[in-house]
Short mmCIF file of C-alpha atoms in Angstrom, two decimals:
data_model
loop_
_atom_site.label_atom_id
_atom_site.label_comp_id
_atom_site.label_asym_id
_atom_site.label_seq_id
_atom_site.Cartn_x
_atom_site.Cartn_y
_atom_site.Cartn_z
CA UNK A 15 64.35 -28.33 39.87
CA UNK A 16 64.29 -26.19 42.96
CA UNK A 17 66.46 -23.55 41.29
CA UNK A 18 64.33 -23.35 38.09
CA UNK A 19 61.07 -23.13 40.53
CA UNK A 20 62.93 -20.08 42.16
CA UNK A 21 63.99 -18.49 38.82
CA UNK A 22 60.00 -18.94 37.25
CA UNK A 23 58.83 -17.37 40.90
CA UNK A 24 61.83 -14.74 40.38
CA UNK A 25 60.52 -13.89 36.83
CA UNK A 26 56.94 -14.06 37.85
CA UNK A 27 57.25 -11.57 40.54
CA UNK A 28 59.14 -9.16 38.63
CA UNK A 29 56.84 -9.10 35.92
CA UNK A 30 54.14 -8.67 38.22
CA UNK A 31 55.45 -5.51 40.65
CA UNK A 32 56.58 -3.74 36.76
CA UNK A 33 52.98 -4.29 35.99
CA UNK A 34 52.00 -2.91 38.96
CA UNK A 35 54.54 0.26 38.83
CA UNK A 36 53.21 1.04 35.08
CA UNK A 37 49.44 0.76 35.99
CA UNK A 38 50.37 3.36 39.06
CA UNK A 39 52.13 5.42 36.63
CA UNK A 40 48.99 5.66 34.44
CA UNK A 41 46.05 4.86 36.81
CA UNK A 42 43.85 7.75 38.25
CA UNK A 43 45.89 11.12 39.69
CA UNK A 44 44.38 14.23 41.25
CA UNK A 45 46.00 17.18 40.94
CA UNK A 46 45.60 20.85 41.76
CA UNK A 47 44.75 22.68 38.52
CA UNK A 48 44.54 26.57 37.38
CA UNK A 49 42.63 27.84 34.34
CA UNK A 50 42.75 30.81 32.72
CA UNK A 51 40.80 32.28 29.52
CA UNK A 52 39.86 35.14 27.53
CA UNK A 53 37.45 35.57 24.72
CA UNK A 54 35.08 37.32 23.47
CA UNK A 55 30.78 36.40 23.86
CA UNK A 56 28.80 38.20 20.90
CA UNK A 57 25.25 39.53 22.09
CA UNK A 58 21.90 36.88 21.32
CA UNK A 59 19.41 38.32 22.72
CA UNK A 60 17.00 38.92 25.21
CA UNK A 61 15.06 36.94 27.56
CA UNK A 62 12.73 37.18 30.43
CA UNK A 63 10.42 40.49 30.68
CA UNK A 64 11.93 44.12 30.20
CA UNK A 65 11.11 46.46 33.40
CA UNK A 66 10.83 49.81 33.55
CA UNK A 67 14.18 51.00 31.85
CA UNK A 68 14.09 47.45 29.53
CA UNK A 69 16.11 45.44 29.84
CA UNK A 70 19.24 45.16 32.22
CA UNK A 71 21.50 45.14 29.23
CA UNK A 72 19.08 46.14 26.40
CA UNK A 73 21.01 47.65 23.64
CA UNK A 74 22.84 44.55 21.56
CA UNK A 75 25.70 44.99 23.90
CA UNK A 76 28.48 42.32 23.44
CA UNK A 77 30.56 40.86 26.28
CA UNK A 78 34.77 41.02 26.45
CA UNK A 79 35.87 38.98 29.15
CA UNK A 80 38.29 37.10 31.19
CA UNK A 81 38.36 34.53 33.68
CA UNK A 82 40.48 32.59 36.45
CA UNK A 83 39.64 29.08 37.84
CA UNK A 84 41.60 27.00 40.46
CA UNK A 85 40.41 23.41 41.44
CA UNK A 86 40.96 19.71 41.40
CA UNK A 87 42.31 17.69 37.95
CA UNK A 88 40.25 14.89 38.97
CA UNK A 89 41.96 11.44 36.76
CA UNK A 90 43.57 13.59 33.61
CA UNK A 91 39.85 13.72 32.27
CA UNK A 92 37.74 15.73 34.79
CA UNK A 93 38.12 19.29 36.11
CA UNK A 94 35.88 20.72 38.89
CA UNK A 95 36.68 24.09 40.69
CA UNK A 96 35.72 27.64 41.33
CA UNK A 97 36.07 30.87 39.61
CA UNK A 98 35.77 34.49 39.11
CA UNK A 99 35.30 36.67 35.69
CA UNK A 100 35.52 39.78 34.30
CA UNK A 101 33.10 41.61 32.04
CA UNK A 102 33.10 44.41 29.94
CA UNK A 103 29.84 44.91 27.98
CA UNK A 104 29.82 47.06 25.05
CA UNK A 105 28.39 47.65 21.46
CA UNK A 106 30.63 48.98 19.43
CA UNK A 107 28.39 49.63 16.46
CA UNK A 108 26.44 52.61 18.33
CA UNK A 109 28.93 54.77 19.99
CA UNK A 110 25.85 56.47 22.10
CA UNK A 111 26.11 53.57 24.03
CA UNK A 112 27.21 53.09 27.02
CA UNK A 113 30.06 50.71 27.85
CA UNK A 114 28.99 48.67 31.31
CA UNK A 115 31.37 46.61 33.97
CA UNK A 116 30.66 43.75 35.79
CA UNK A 117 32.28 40.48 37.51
CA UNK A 118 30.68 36.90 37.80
CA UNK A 119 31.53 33.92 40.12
CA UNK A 120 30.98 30.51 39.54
CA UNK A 121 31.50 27.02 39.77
CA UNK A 122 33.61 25.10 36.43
CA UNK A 123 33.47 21.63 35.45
CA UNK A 124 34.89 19.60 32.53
CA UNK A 125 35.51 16.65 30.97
CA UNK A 126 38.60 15.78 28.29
CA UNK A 127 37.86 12.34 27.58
CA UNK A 128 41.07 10.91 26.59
CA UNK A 129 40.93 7.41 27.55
CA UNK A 130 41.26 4.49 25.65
CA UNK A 131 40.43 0.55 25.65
CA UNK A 132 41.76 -2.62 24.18
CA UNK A 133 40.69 -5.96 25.53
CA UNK A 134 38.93 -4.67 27.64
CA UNK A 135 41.24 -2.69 30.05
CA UNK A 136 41.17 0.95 30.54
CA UNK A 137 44.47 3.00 30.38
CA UNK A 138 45.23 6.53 29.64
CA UNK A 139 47.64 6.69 26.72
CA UNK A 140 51.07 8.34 27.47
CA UNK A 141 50.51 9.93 23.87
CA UNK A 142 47.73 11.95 23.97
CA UNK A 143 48.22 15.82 22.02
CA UNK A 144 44.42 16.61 21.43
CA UNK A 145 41.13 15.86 23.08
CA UNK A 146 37.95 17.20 22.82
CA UNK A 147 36.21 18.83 25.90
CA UNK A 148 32.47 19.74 27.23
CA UNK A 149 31.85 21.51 30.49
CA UNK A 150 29.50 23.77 32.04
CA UNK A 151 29.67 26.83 34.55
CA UNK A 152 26.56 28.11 37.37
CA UNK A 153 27.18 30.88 39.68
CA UNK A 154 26.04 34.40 39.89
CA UNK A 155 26.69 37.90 37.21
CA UNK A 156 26.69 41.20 39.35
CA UNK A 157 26.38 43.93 36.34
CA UNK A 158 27.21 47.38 37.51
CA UNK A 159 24.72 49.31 36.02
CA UNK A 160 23.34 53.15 35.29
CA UNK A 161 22.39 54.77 38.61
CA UNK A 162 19.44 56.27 37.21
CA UNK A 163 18.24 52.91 36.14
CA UNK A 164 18.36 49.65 37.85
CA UNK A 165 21.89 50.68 39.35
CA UNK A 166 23.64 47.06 40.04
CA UNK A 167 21.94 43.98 39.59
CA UNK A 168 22.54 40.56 40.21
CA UNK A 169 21.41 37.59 38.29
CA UNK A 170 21.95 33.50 37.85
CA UNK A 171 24.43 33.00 35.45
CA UNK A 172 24.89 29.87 33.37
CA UNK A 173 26.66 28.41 30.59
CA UNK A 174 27.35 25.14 28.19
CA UNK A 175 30.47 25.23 26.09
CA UNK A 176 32.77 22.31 23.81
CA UNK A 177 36.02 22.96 22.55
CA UNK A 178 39.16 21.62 21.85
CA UNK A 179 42.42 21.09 23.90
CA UNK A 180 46.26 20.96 22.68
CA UNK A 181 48.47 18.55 25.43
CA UNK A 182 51.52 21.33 24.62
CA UNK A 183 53.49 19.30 27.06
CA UNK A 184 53.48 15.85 25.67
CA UNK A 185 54.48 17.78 22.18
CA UNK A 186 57.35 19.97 23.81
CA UNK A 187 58.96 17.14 26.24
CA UNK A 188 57.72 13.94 24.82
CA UNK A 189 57.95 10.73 27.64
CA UNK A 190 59.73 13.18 30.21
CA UNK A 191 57.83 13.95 33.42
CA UNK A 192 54.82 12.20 31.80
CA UNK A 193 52.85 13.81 35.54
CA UNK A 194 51.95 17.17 33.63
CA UNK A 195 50.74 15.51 30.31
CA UNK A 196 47.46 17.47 31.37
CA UNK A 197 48.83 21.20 31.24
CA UNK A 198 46.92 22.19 27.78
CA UNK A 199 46.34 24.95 25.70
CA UNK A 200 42.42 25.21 24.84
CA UNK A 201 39.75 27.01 22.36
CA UNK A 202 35.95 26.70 23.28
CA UNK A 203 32.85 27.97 21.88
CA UNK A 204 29.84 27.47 24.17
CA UNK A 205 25.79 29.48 25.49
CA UNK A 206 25.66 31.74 27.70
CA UNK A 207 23.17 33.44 29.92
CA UNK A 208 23.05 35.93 32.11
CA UNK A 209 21.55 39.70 32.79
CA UNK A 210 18.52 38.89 31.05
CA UNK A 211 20.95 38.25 27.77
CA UNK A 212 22.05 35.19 25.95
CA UNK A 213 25.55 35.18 24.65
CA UNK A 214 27.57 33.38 22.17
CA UNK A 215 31.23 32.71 24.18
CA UNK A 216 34.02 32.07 22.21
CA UNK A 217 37.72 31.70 24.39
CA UNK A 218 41.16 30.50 24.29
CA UNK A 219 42.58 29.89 27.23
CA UNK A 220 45.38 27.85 29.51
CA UNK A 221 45.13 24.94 31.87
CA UNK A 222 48.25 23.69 34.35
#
């Protein structure tokens, strides 16, 4: 009887530290993350009051740019960091106008919500190739401008965006060093705002 008590305690126990080992495996992980996009942000319109010379960018220009984010992967689901961009502002329909630089810095955050329930307990599947995604971005847009207008300016800068991301890991390696299941490929769409201008963003860009 003694023996069998040791064997069920045995059995219990190693049931229980696997358990443990596979919740560890897929319980909550933070993890440095870079991000990096490109896309393109088609010209809304304007907002606020027009000056002097109009508006800071006042001629339907559109925005080409490209960005570069480092922070924490916060759980697989949450991102939250810091980054700089790149813009070139243009309008390509009217020649006569002039093409404009400028660089914005700002603070990222989003949200993949890939996890998943049954009875009752939370786990994040080892499976995962797409999840959607919502995040937002606040800093600051320095535009540099015509000297013999309002030269550079500096403004708030703002956005909202949703898109899609592809777990190109999971799909290229499978179970195998299951720890970078996050590194994605992803496509957003999203409203911008800065320099006095709403724009439509549209990017593609890479997360690892």
């Amino acid at each position: 009887m003694n023996k069998l008590k040791v064997l069920v305690v045995t059995v219990l126990v190693s049931v229980s530290l696997s358990a443990a080992a596979q919740y560890s495996q897929l319980g909550k992980k933070n993890e440095f993350m870079l991000k990096v996009d490109a896309g393109y942000a088609p010209f809304m319109g304007n907002v606020g009051e027009a000056g002097d010379y109009g508006f800071y960018l006042g001629e339907f220009h559109s925005a080409a740019n490209a960005n570069v984010m480092a922070g924490l992967n916060i759980s697989q689901d949450w991102f939250v960091g810091l980054g700089a961009g790149f813009n070139y502002f243009h309008n390509f329909n009217h020649k006569e106008v002039d093409a404009l630089m400028g660089v914005n810095f700002f603070a990222d955050m989003d949200f993949r919500p890939i996890w998943k329930a049954i009875m009752g307990l939370d786990y994040q599947p080892t499976s995962i190739k797409w999840a959607p995604m919502i995040g937002v971005r606040a800093g600051g847009s320095l535009l540099m401008g015509k000297e013999e207008t309002y030269g550079n300016t500096f403004t708030p800068m703002a956005e909202i965006y949703g898109g899609l991301n592809w777990y190109y890991w999971y799909a290229f390696n499978g179970m195998r060093n299951m720890t970078r299941n996050w590194h994605s490929f992803y496509v957003t769409i999203g409203l911008a705002y800065m320099q006095q201008t709403v724009f439509l963003p549209i990017r593609l860009g890479w997360r690892w």
